[in-house]
């Protein structure tokens, strides 16, 4: 498509249509990214979640991609007896990461005036997606402790309403963060700087 635009309309049109043409890349499935990123993301999310839960006083340990309660010998409880949450493939955050990268690219292009602002908004989607997924895992873990796994999680084939609701938390946190980043960029960027689209 880019070659056709260049051939028939010239460089000026290609520059003008550069973003819409590049945006089409998001329509292609990227299965190789699942293989390279999904498992490391699962390990990372498990590690961060275990560190946070231990920090706030919920003793737990990491077993692969699973977050399990630490053994409590005084109460006669083995590891994982109080709660156990596995960060499965759908919970790795890879799908929400791609979706948020797409949304942030579009938001940056439409809402930001300067090229560097657009790039900051776009690149911020990565840590924001991780933060949203972290909030989801914490919500599922706390839900498992208070409501039980049958209500909080269900199964991979039939997740519960609570589990599905936690999926929306990813986007609430990430999109809220993206809008905040955009507002901060516009609020604290000097207006005297020349606009560079």
Coordinates of N, CA and C in Angstrom, one line a residue:
X1 N 0.8 -1.2 0.0 CA 0.0 0.0 0.0 C 0.9 1.3 0.0
X2 N 1.9 1.2 0.8 CA 2.8 2.4 0.8 C 3.5 2.6 -0.5
X3 N 3.9 1.5 -1.2 CA 4.5 1.6 -2.5 C 3.5 2.2 -3.5
X4 N 2.2 1.8 -3.4 CA 1.2 2.3 -4.4 C 1.0 3.8 -4.1
X5 N 0.9 4.2 -2.8 CA 0.8 5.6 -2.5 C 2.0 6.4 -3.1
X6 N 3.2 5.9 -2.9 CA 4.4 6.6 -3.4 C 4.4 6.7 -4.9
X7 N 4.0 5.6 -5.5 CA 4.1 5.5 -7.0 C 3.1 6.5 -7.7
X8 N 1.8 6.5 -7.1 CA 0.8 7.2 -7.8 C 0.6 8.7 -7.3
X9 N 1.0 8.9 -6.0 CA 0.7 10.2 -5.4 C 2.0 11.0 -5.0
X10 N 3.1 10.3 -4.8 CA 4.3 10.9 -4.4 C 4.6 11.0 -3.0
X11 N 5.8 11.6 -2.6 CA 6.3 11.5 -1.3 C 5.5 12.3 -0.3
X12 N 4.9 13.4 -0.8 CA 4.1 14.3 0.1 C 2.9 13.5 0.7
X13 N 2.2 12.7 -0.2 CA 1.1 11.9 0.2 C 1.5 10.8 1.1
X14 N 2.7 10.2 0.8 CA 3.2 9.1 1.6 C 3.5 9.6 3.1
X15 N 4.1 10.8 3.2 CA 4.4 11.3 4.5 C 3.0 11.6 5.2
X16 N 2.1 12.1 4.5 CA 0.8 12.5 5.1 C 0.0 11.2 5.6
X17 N 0.2 10.1 4.9 CA -0.5 8.9 5.2 C 0.4 7.9 6.0
X18 N 1.5 8.3 6.4 CA 2.4 7.4 7.1 C 1.8 6.7 8.3
X19 N 1.1 7.5 9.2 CA 0.5 6.9 10.4 C -0.6 5.9 10.0
X20 N -1.6 6.3 9.2 CA -2.6 5.3 8.9 C -2.0 4.0 8.3
X21 N -1.0 4.1 7.4 CA -0.4 2.9 6.8 C 0.3 2.1 7.9
X22 N 1.0 2.8 8.8 CA 1.7 2.0 9.9 C 0.7 1.4 10.8
X23 N -0.4 2.1 11.1 CA -1.4 1.6 12.0 C -2.0 0.2 11.5
X24 N -2.0 0.0 10.2 CA -2.5 -1.3 9.7 C -1.7 -2.5 10.2
X25 N -0.5 -2.2 10.7 CA 0.3 -3.3 11.3 C -0.4 -4.0 12.4
X26 N -1.3 -3.3 13.1 CA -2.0 -3.9 14.3 C -3.0 -4.9 13.9
X27 N -3.4 -5.0 12.6 CA -4.4 -6.0 12.1 C -3.8 -7.3 11.9
X28 N -2.4 -7.4 11.9 CA -1.8 -8.7 11.7 C -1.6 -9.5 13.0
X29 N -2.0 -10.8 13.0 CA -1.7 -11.6 14.2 C -0.2 -11.8 14.4
X30 N 0.2 -11.8 15.6 CA 1.6 -11.9 15.9 C 1.8 -13.1 16.9
X31 N 1.6 -14.3 16.3 CA 1.7 -15.5 17.2 C 3.0 -15.7 17.8
X32 N 4.1 -15.3 17.1 CA 5.4 -15.5 17.6 C 5.7 -14.7 18.9
X33 N 5.0 -13.6 19.0 CA 5.1 -12.8 20.2 C 4.6 -13.5 21.4
X34 N 3.5 -14.3 21.2 CA 3.0 -15.1 22.3 C 4.1 -16.0 22.9
X35 N 4.8 -16.7 21.9 CA 5.8 -17.6 22.3 C 7.0 -16.9 23.1
X36 N 7.4 -15.7 22.6 CA 8.5 -15.1 23.2 C 8.2 -14.2 24.4
X37 N 7.0 -13.7 24.5 CA 6.7 -12.8 25.5 C 5.7 -13.3 26.6
X38 N 4.8 -14.2 26.2 CA 3.7 -14.6 27.2 C 4.3 -15.2 28.4
X39 N 5.2 -16.2 28.3 CA 5.7 -16.9 29.4 C 6.6 -16.0 30.3
X40 N 7.5 -15.2 29.7 CA 8.3 -14.3 30.6 C 7.4 -13.3 31.3
X41 N 6.3 -12.9 30.6 CA 5.4 -12.0 31.3 C 4.7 -12.6 32.4
X42 N 4.3 -13.9 32.3 CA 3.6 -14.6 33.4 C 4.6 -14.7 34.6
X43 N 5.8 -15.1 34.3 CA 6.8 -15.2 35.4 C 7.0 -13.8 36.1
X44 N 7.1 -12.8 35.3 CA 7.3 -11.4 35.8 C 6.1 -11.0 36.7
X45 N 4.9 -11.2 36.2 CA 3.7 -10.8 36.9 C 3.6 -11.6 38.2
X46 N 3.9 -12.8 38.2 CA 3.9 -13.7 39.4 C 4.9 -13.1 40.4
X47 N 6.1 -12.8 40.0 CA 7.2 -12.3 40.9 C 6.8 -11.0 41.5
X48 N 6.3 -10.1 40.7 CA 5.9 -8.7 41.2 C 4.7 -8.9 42.2
X49 N 3.7 -9.7 41.8 CA 2.5 -9.9 42.7 C 2.9 -10.5 44.0
X50 N 3.8 -11.5 44.0 CA 4.3 -12.2 45.3 C 5.0 -11.1 46.1
X51 N 5.8 -10.3 45.5 CA 6.6 -9.3 46.3 C 5.6 -8.3 46.9
X52 N 4.6 -7.9 46.2 CA 3.7 -6.9 46.7 C 2.8 -7.6 47.9
X53 N 2.3 -8.8 47.6 CA 1.5 -9.4 48.7 C 2.3 -9.7 49.9
X54 N 3.5 -10.0 49.8 CA 4.4 -10.2 51.0 C 4.6 -8.9 51.7
X55 N 4.8 -7.8 50.9 CA 5.0 -6.5 51.4 C 3.8 -6.0 52.3
X56 N 2.6 -6.3 51.8 CA 1.4 -5.9 52.6 C 1.0 -6.9 53.6
X57 N 1.7 -7.9 53.8 CA 1.5 -8.8 55.0 C 0.7 -10.1 54.6
X58 N 0.5 -10.4 53.3 CA -0.1 -11.7 52.9 C 1.0 -12.6 52.5
X59 N 1.5 -13.4 53.5 CA 2.6 -14.3 53.2 C 2.3 -15.3 52.1
X60 N 3.1 -15.3 51.0 CA 2.9 -16.2 49.9 C 4.2 -16.5 49.3
X61 N 4.3 -17.5 48.4 CA 5.5 -17.9 47.7 C 5.1 -18.1 46.3
X62 N 6.1 -18.1 45.4 CA 5.9 -18.3 44.0 C 6.4 -19.7 43.6
X63 N 5.5 -20.3 42.9 CA 5.8 -21.7 42.4 C 5.6 -21.7 40.9
X64 N 6.7 -21.4 40.1 CA 6.5 -21.2 38.7 C 5.8 -20.0 38.4
X65 N 4.6 -20.1 37.8 CA 3.7 -19.0 37.5 C 2.6 -18.9 38.5
X66 N 2.6 -19.7 39.5 CA 1.5 -19.7 40.5 C 1.9 -18.9 41.8
X67 N 0.9 -18.3 42.3 CA 1.0 -17.6 43.6 C 0.3 -18.4 44.6
X68 N 1.0 -18.9 45.6 CA 0.4 -19.8 46.6 C 0.7 -19.2 48.0
X69 N -0.3 -19.4 48.9 CA -0.1 -19.0 50.3 C 1.1 -19.7 50.9
X70 N 1.9 -19.0 51.8 CA 3.0 -19.7 52.4 C 2.5 -20.6 53.5
X71 N 3.2 -21.7 53.8 CA 2.8 -22.6 54.8 C 2.8 -21.9 56.2
X72 N 1.8 -22.3 57.0 CA 1.6 -21.7 58.3 C 1.6 -22.9 59.3
X73 N 2.8 -23.2 59.8 CA 3.0 -24.4 60.7 C 2.2 -24.3 62.0
X74 N 2.1 -23.0 62.5 CA 1.3 -22.8 63.7 C -0.1 -23.2 63.6
X75 N -0.7 -22.9 62.4 CA -2.1 -23.2 62.1 C -2.3 -24.5 61.5
X76 N -1.2 -25.2 61.2 CA -1.2 -26.5 60.6 C -1.7 -26.5 59.1
X77 N -1.3 -25.4 58.4 CA -1.7 -25.2 57.0 C -0.5 -25.4 56.1
X78 N -0.6 -26.2 55.0 CA 0.4 -26.4 54.1 C 0.4 -25.2 53.1
X79 N 1.5 -25.2 52.2 CA 1.6 -24.2 51.2 C 0.4 -24.3 50.2
X80 N -0.2 -23.2 50.0 CA -1.3 -23.1 49.0 C -2.7 -23.5 49.6
X81 N -2.7 -23.8 50.9 CA -4.0 -24.2 51.5 C -5.0 -23.0 51.7
X82 N -4.4 -21.9 52.0 CA -5.3 -20.7 52.1 C -5.7 -20.1 50.8
X83 N -4.8 -20.0 49.9 CA -5.2 -19.6 48.5 C -4.1 -20.0 47.5
X84 N -4.5 -20.1 46.3 CA -3.6 -20.4 45.2 C -4.1 -19.9 43.9
X85 N -3.3 -19.1 43.2 CA -3.7 -18.4 42.0 C -2.6 -18.7 41.0
X86 N -3.0 -19.2 39.8 CA -2.0 -19.4 38.7 C -2.2 -18.3 37.7
X87 N -1.1 -17.7 37.3 CA -1.1 -16.7 36.2 C -1.0 -17.5 34.9
X88 N -2.2 -17.8 34.4 CA -2.2 -18.7 33.2 C -2.0 -17.8 31.9
X89 N -1.9 -18.5 30.8 CA -1.6 -17.8 29.5 C -2.6 -16.6 29.3
X90 N -3.9 -16.7 29.5 CA -4.7 -15.6 29.2 C -4.5 -14.4 30.2
X91 N -3.8 -14.7 31.3 CA -3.6 -13.7 32.3 C -2.2 -13.1 32.2
X92 N -1.4 -13.5 31.2 CA -0.1 -13.0 31.0 C 0.0 -11.5 30.7
X93 N -1.1 -11.0 30.1 CA -1.2 -9.6 29.8 C -0.8 -9.3 28.3
X94 N -0.4 -10.3 27.6 CA 0.1 -10.1 26.2 C -1.0 -9.5 25.3
X95 N -2.3 -10.0 25.5 CA -3.4 -9.5 24.6 C -3.7 -8.1 25.0
X96 N -3.8 -7.8 26.3 CA -4.1 -6.4 26.7 C -3.0 -5.5 26.3
X97 N -1.8 -6.0 26.3 CA -0.6 -5.2 25.9 C -0.8 -4.7 24.4
X98 N -1.1 -5.7 23.5 CA -1.3 -5.3 22.1 C -2.4 -4.4 21.9
X99 N -3.5 -4.6 22.6 CA -4.7 -3.8 22.5 C -4.4 -2.3 23.0
X100 N -3.7 -2.2 24.1 CA -3.4 -0.9 24.6 C -2.3 -0.2 23.8
X101 N -1.4 -0.9 23.2 CA -0.5 -0.3 22.3 C -1.2 0.3 21.1
X102 N -2.2 -0.4 20.6 CA -3.0 0.1 19.5 C -3.8 1.4 19.9
X103 N -4.4 1.3 21.0 CA -5.2 2.5 21.5 C -4.3 3.7 21.8
X104 N -3.2 3.4 22.4 CA -2.3 4.5 22.7 C -1.7 5.2 21.5
X105 N -1.4 4.4 20.5 CA -0.9 4.9 19.2 C -1.9 5.8 18.6
X106 N -3.2 5.4 18.6 CA -4.3 6.2 18.0 C -4.5 7.5 18.8
X107 N -4.5 7.3 20.2 CA -4.8 8.5 21.0 C -3.6 9.5 20.9
X108 N -2.4 9.0 20.9 CA -1.3 9.9 20.7 C -1.3 10.7 19.4
X109 N -1.6 10.0 18.4 CA -1.7 10.6 17.0 C -2.8 11.7 17.0
X110 N -3.9 11.4 17.6 CA -5.0 12.3 17.5 C -5.0 13.5 18.5
X111 N -4.5 13.2 19.7 CA -4.5 14.2 20.8 C -3.3 14.9 21.1
X112 N -2.1 14.4 20.7 CA -0.8 15.1 21.0 C -0.4 15.9 19.8
X113 N 0.2 17.1 20.1 CA 0.7 18.0 19.0 C 2.1 17.7 18.5
X114 N 2.9 17.2 19.4 CA 4.3 17.0 19.0 C 4.7 15.6 18.9
X115 N 5.7 15.3 18.1 CA 6.1 13.9 17.8 C 6.6 13.2 19.0
X116 N 7.4 13.9 19.8 CA 7.9 13.3 21.1 C 6.8 13.0 22.0
X117 N 5.7 13.8 22.1 CA 4.6 13.5 22.9 C 3.9 12.2 22.5
X118 N 3.7 12.1 21.2 CA 3.1 10.9 20.6 C 3.9 9.6 21.0
X119 N 5.2 9.7 20.9 CA 6.0 8.5 21.3 C 6.0 8.2 22.8
X120 N 5.9 9.2 23.6 CA 5.8 9.0 25.0 C 4.5 8.3 25.4
X121 N 3.4 8.8 24.8 CA 2.1 8.2 25.0 C 2.1 6.7 24.6
X122 N 2.7 6.5 23.4 CA 2.7 5.1 22.8 C 3.5 4.2 23.7
X123 N 4.7 4.6 24.1 CA 5.6 3.8 24.9 C 5.1 3.6 26.3
X124 N 4.3 4.5 26.8 CA 3.8 4.4 28.1 C 2.8 3.3 28.2
X125 N 2.3 2.8 27.1 CA 1.3 1.7 27.1 C 1.9 0.4 27.6
X126 N 3.2 0.2 27.5 CA 3.8 -1.0 28.0 C 3.8 -1.1 29.5
X127 N 4.3 -0.1 30.2 CA 4.2 -0.2 31.7 C 2.8 0.0 32.2
X128 N 2.0 0.7 31.5 CA 0.6 0.8 31.9 C -0.2 -0.5 31.8
X129 N 0.1 -1.3 30.7 CA -0.5 -2.6 30.6 C -0.1 -3.5 31.7
X130 N 1.2 -3.4 32.0 CA 1.7 -4.3 33.1 C 1.1 -3.9 34.4
X131 N 0.9 -2.5 34.7 CA 0.3 -2.1 35.9 C -1.2 -2.5 36.0
X132 N -1.9 -2.5 34.8 CA -3.3 -2.9 34.8 C -3.4 -4.4 35.1
X133 N -2.5 -5.2 34.5 CA -2.5 -6.6 34.7 C -2.1 -7.0 36.1
X134 N -1.2 -6.2 36.7 CA -0.9 -6.4 38.1 C -2.1 -6.2 39.0
X135 N -2.8 -5.1 38.7 CA -4.1 -4.8 39.5 C -5.1 -6.0 39.4
X136 N -5.1 -6.6 38.2 CA -6.1 -7.7 38.0 C -5.7 -8.9 38.8
X137 N -4.4 -9.2 38.8 CA -3.9 -10.4 39.6 C -4.1 -10.2 41.1
X138 N -3.9 -9.0 41.5 CA -4.1 -8.7 43.0 C -5.6 -8.8 43.3
X139 N -6.4 -8.3 42.4 CA -7.9 -8.4 42.6 C -8.3 -9.9 42.6
X140 N -7.8 -10.7 41.7 CA -8.1 -12.1 41.7 C -7.6 -12.9 43.0
X141 N -6.4 -12.5 43.4 CA -5.9 -13.1 44.6 C -6.7 -12.8 45.8
X142 N -7.0 -11.5 46.0 CA -7.8 -11.1 47.1 C -9.2 -11.6 47.1
X143 N -9.8 -11.8 45.8 CA -11.1 -12.4 45.6 C -11.1 -13.9 46.0
X144 N -10.0 -14.5 45.7 CA -9.8 -15.9 46.1 C -9.8 -16.1 47.6
X145 N -9.1 -15.2 48.3 CA -9.0 -15.3 49.7 C -10.3 -15.0 50.4
X146 N -11.1 -14.0 49.9 CA -12.3 -13.6 50.6 C -13.5 -14.4 50.1
X147 N -13.6 -14.7 48.8 CA -14.8 -15.3 48.2 C -14.6 -16.8 47.9
X148 N -13.3 -17.2 47.8 CA -13.1 -18.6 47.4 C -12.8 -18.7 45.9
X149 N -12.1 -19.7 45.5 CA -11.7 -19.8 44.1 C -12.9 -20.1 43.2
X150 N -14.0 -20.8 43.7 CA -15.1 -21.1 42.8 C -15.8 -19.8 42.4
X151 N -15.9 -18.8 43.3 CA -16.5 -17.5 43.0 C -15.6 -16.6 42.3
X152 N -14.3 -16.5 42.7 CA -13.4 -15.5 42.2 C -12.8 -15.9 40.9
X153 N -12.6 -17.1 40.6 CA -11.9 -17.5 39.4 C -12.7 -18.5 38.5
X154 N -13.2 -19.5 39.0 CA -13.9 -20.5 38.2 C -12.8 -21.4 37.5
X155 N -13.1 -21.6 36.2 CA -12.1 -22.4 35.4 C -11.7 -21.6 34.1
X156 N -10.7 -22.1 33.4 CA -10.3 -21.5 32.2 C -11.4 -21.6 31.2
X157 N -12.1 -22.7 31.2 CA -13.2 -22.8 30.2 C -14.4 -22.0 30.6
X158 N -14.7 -21.9 31.9 CA -15.9 -21.1 32.4 C -15.4 -20.2 33.5
X159 N -14.9 -19.1 33.2 CA -14.5 -18.1 34.2 C -15.7 -17.5 34.8
X160 N -15.6 -17.1 36.1 CA -16.8 -16.5 36.8 C -17.0 -15.1 36.4
X161 N -18.1 -14.5 36.8 CA -18.3 -13.1 36.6 C -17.2 -12.2 37.2
X162 N -16.8 -12.6 38.4 CA -15.8 -11.8 39.1 C -14.5 -11.8 38.3
X163 N -14.1 -13.0 37.8 CA -12.9 -13.2 36.9 C -13.0 -12.3 35.7
X164 N -14.2 -12.3 35.0 CA -14.4 -11.5 33.8 C -14.3 -10.0 34.2
X165 N -14.9 -9.6 35.3 CA -14.9 -8.2 35.8 C -13.4 -7.8 36.0
X166 N -12.6 -8.6 36.5 CA -11.2 -8.3 36.7 C -10.5 -7.9 35.4
X167 N -10.9 -8.5 34.3 CA -10.3 -8.2 33.0 C -10.6 -6.8 32.6
X168 N -11.7 -6.2 33.0 CA -12.0 -4.8 32.7 C -11.1 -3.9 33.5
X169 N -10.7 -4.4 34.7 CA -9.8 -3.6 35.5 C -8.5 -3.2 34.8
X170 N -8.0 -4.2 34.0 CA -6.7 -3.9 33.3 C -6.9 -2.7 32.4
X171 N -8.0 -2.6 31.7 CA -8.2 -1.5 30.8 C -8.6 -0.2 31.6
X172 N -9.3 -0.3 32.7 CA -9.6 0.9 33.5 C -8.3 1.5 34.0
X173 N -7.4 0.7 34.5 CA -6.1 1.2 35.0 C -5.3 1.8 33.9
X174 N -5.1 1.0 32.8 CA -4.2 1.4 31.7 C -4.7 2.6 31.0
X175 N -6.0 2.6 30.7 CA -6.6 3.7 29.9 C -6.6 5.0 30.8
X176 N -6.9 4.8 32.1 CA -6.8 6.0 33.0 C -5.4 6.5 33.1
X177 N -4.4 5.6 33.1 CA -3.0 6.1 33.1 C -2.6 6.7 31.8
X178 N -3.1 6.2 30.7 CA -2.8 6.8 29.4 C -3.4 8.3 29.3
X179 N -4.6 8.4 29.8 CA -5.2 9.8 29.7 C -4.5 10.7 30.7
X180 N -4.0 10.2 31.8 CA -3.2 11.0 32.7 C -1.9 11.4 32.1
X181 N -1.2 10.5 31.5 CA 0.0 10.8 30.8 C -0.2 11.9 29.7
X182 N -1.3 11.7 28.9 CA -1.6 12.7 27.9 C -1.9 14.1 28.5
X183 N -2.6 14.1 29.6 CA -2.9 15.4 30.2 C -1.7 16.1 30.8
X184 N -0.8 15.3 31.4 CA 0.4 15.8 32.0 C 1.3 16.4 30.9
X185 N 1.4 15.7 29.7 CA 2.2 16.1 28.6 C 1.7 17.5 28.1
X186 N 0.4 17.6 28.0 CA -0.2 18.8 27.4 C -0.1 19.9 28.5
X187 N -0.3 19.6 29.7 CA -0.3 20.6 30.8 C 1.1 21.2 31.0
X188 N 2.2 20.4 30.9 CA 3.5 20.9 31.3 C 4.4 21.1 30.1
X189 N 3.9 21.1 28.9 CA 4.7 21.4 27.7 C 4.5 22.9 27.4
X190 N 5.6 23.6 27.3 CA 5.6 25.0 27.0 C 4.9 25.3 25.7
X191 N 3.9 26.2 25.7 CA 3.2 26.5 24.5 C 4.0 27.3 23.4
X192 N 5.1 27.8 23.9 CA 6.0 28.6 22.9 C 6.7 27.7 22.0
X193 N 6.8 26.4 22.3 CA 7.5 25.5 21.4 C 6.8 25.3 20.1
X194 N 7.5 25.3 19.0 CA 6.9 25.2 17.7 C 6.2 23.8 17.6
X195 N 5.1 23.8 17.0 CA 4.4 22.6 16.8 C 5.1 21.7 15.7
X196 N 5.3 20.5 16.0 CA 6.0 19.6 15.1 C 5.2 18.3 14.9
X197 N 4.4 18.3 13.9 CA 3.6 17.2 13.6 C 4.3 16.1 12.8

